[in-house]
C-alpha atoms as one frame of an Amber mdcrd trajectory, in Angstrom:
protein
 -17.221 -11.892  -1.380 -15.380  -9.967   1.300 -15.001  -6.377   0.158 -11.627
  -4.936   1.086 -12.503  -1.251   1.050 -15.194  -0.773   3.643 -15.939   2.742
   4.934 -13.265   3.870   7.342 -10.576   1.508   6.061  -7.431   2.548   4.313
  -7.054   2.673   0.547  -5.561  -0.120  -1.513  -2.722   2.259  -2.375  -1.621
   2.146   1.287  -1.687  -1.650   1.144   1.207  -1.937  -1.318   4.770  -2.987
  -0.690   6.905  -0.229  -2.175  10.479  -0.516  -0.964  13.030  -2.973  -2.276
  14.163  -3.634   1.307  10.631  -4.768   2.229  10.576  -7.252  -0.668  13.999
  -8.564   0.342  12.903  -8.943   3.986   9.856 -10.990   2.935  11.999 -13.251
   0.719  14.566 -13.715   3.503  12.053 -14.436   6.302   9.662 -16.740   4.483
   9.483 -19.837   2.367   8.229 -20.120  -1.187   4.603 -21.287  -1.378   2.886
 -22.455  -4.563  -0.605 -22.234  -5.992  -2.046 -23.034  -9.425  -1.099 -19.810
 -11.197   1.314 -18.050  -8.866   4.015 -18.343  -6.253   3.729 -16.374  -3.022
   5.767 -15.399   0.028   4.551 -13.883   3.294   6.080 -12.507   6.458   4.719
 -10.856   9.592   5.960  -7.342  10.306   7.224  -6.364  13.721   4.548  -4.594
  15.753   4.644  -0.826  16.066   6.520   0.020  19.272   5.642   3.157  21.244
   8.045   4.582  23.818   6.229   4.009  27.120   8.238   6.726  28.937   7.041
   9.442  26.552   3.449   8.874  25.349   3.796  11.725  22.831   6.739  10.054
  21.089   6.516   8.765  17.544   6.193   5.010  16.936   9.437   3.379  15.803
   7.852   2.310  12.517   6.632   5.759  11.519   4.928   6.231   8.179   3.537
   2.703   8.219  -0.227   2.739   8.788  -0.275  -0.943   9.763  -2.374  -3.680
   8.282  -1.549  -6.030   5.420   0.593  -4.975   2.471   0.894  -6.809  -0.848
   3.617  -6.619  -3.482   3.420  -7.867  -7.056   6.213  -8.838  -9.405   6.026
  -9.314 -13.155   9.439  -9.660 -14.769  10.394  -9.624 -18.421   9.933 -13.378
 -18.543   6.176 -12.663 -18.513   6.326 -11.065 -21.940   6.295  -7.587 -23.362
   5.315  -4.538 -21.323   1.715  -4.716 -22.525   1.351  -8.250 -21.160   3.131
  -7.459 -17.881   0.946  -4.409 -17.303  -2.214  -6.411 -17.966  -1.068  -9.110
 -15.520  -0.420  -6.463 -12.865  -3.789  -4.751 -13.445  -5.642  -8.046 -13.086
  -3.643  -8.984  -9.986  -4.164  -5.567  -8.344  -7.919  -5.842  -8.834  -8.011
  -9.369  -7.379  -5.904  -8.200  -4.418  -8.143  -5.154  -3.881 -11.238  -7.373
  -3.757  -9.736  -9.821  -1.244  -7.499  -7.695   0.968 -10.117  -7.802   3.725
  -9.294 -11.489   4.286  -5.951 -10.463   5.829  -6.237  -8.960   9.298  -2.671
  -9.016  10.602   0.341  -6.804   9.870   1.628  -9.127   7.181   3.551  -8.518
   3.967   2.698 -10.759   1.019   4.585 -10.921  -2.291   2.816 -12.533  -5.250
   4.697 -13.865  -8.300   2.083 -14.582 -10.983   2.704 -17.004 -13.836   2.009
 -16.106 -17.437  -1.241 -18.103 -17.244  -2.747 -15.183 -15.275  -3.176 -13.453
 -18.647  -5.587 -16.051 -20.001  -7.503 -17.524 -17.057 -10.958 -16.234 -16.239
 -10.895 -13.370 -13.766 -13.288 -15.189 -11.436 -10.781 -18.049 -11.111  -7.942
 -15.592 -10.458 -10.068 -13.843  -7.838 -10.842 -17.168  -6.115  -7.176 -18.132
  -6.128  -6.085 -14.860  -4.516  -8.873 -15.276  -1.943  -7.654 -18.798  -1.166
  -4.043 -17.631  -0.827  -4.998 -14.813   1.548  -7.146 -17.209   3.603  -4.239
 -19.667   3.847  -1.848 -16.891   4.896  -4.270 -15.670   7.572  -4.822 -19.227
   8.839  -1.059 -19.804   9.043  -0.630 -16.589  11.005  -3.425 -17.523  13.422
  -1.933 -20.946  14.238  -0.162 -20.924  17.592   3.526 -21.576  17.237   5.293
 -23.732  19.820   7.262 -21.601  22.225  11.021 -21.909  22.467  10.758 -22.990
  26.107   8.320 -25.841  25.660   9.534 -29.279  26.781   9.184 -30.768  23.295
  11.371 -28.107  21.702  14.046 -28.460  24.375  14.172 -32.216  23.883  14.529
 -31.764  20.136  17.242 -29.136  20.541  19.162 -31.190  23.100  18.883 -34.447
  21.181  22.262 -35.448  19.831  24.172 -33.027  22.060  26.179 -34.186  25.005
  25.973 -32.153  28.152  29.175 -30.964  29.773  28.534 -33.007  32.905  28.336
 -36.233  30.888  31.739 -35.721  29.258  34.624 -37.684  30.772
């Protein structure tokens, strides 16, 4: 298993999504993905930008140490507070064990199903590992650029150019 907290890495507490605006950004910028016992969303964060004119200036995204961040949700639909807290504890431990699988500055939101309460922890751990591996693989795939010939043909298809109009 890949251990997330190697010497010199940041704590799992730093790897949490905390702000409502961050959750909303992830929902807005991504699509819903499904796995056996949870739904997940992910979105890349903008890179930290340093002012090149003044090397001593603060990065624009100050306070953010970089690296992956994960948010969990467990609404009242999941059951009483005792059940929701147990779901979150199990999910946090699975995330802590597998956070090392994510290398990019990505935000991931996990929506567990109630079945997370009863499945074996090893299966939950494997599922979180698979999700993180899929997210990392999707991030590593090269995206077609906006200027490529194939994209231009697709964008122009169905449009008439101004020269062709009578």
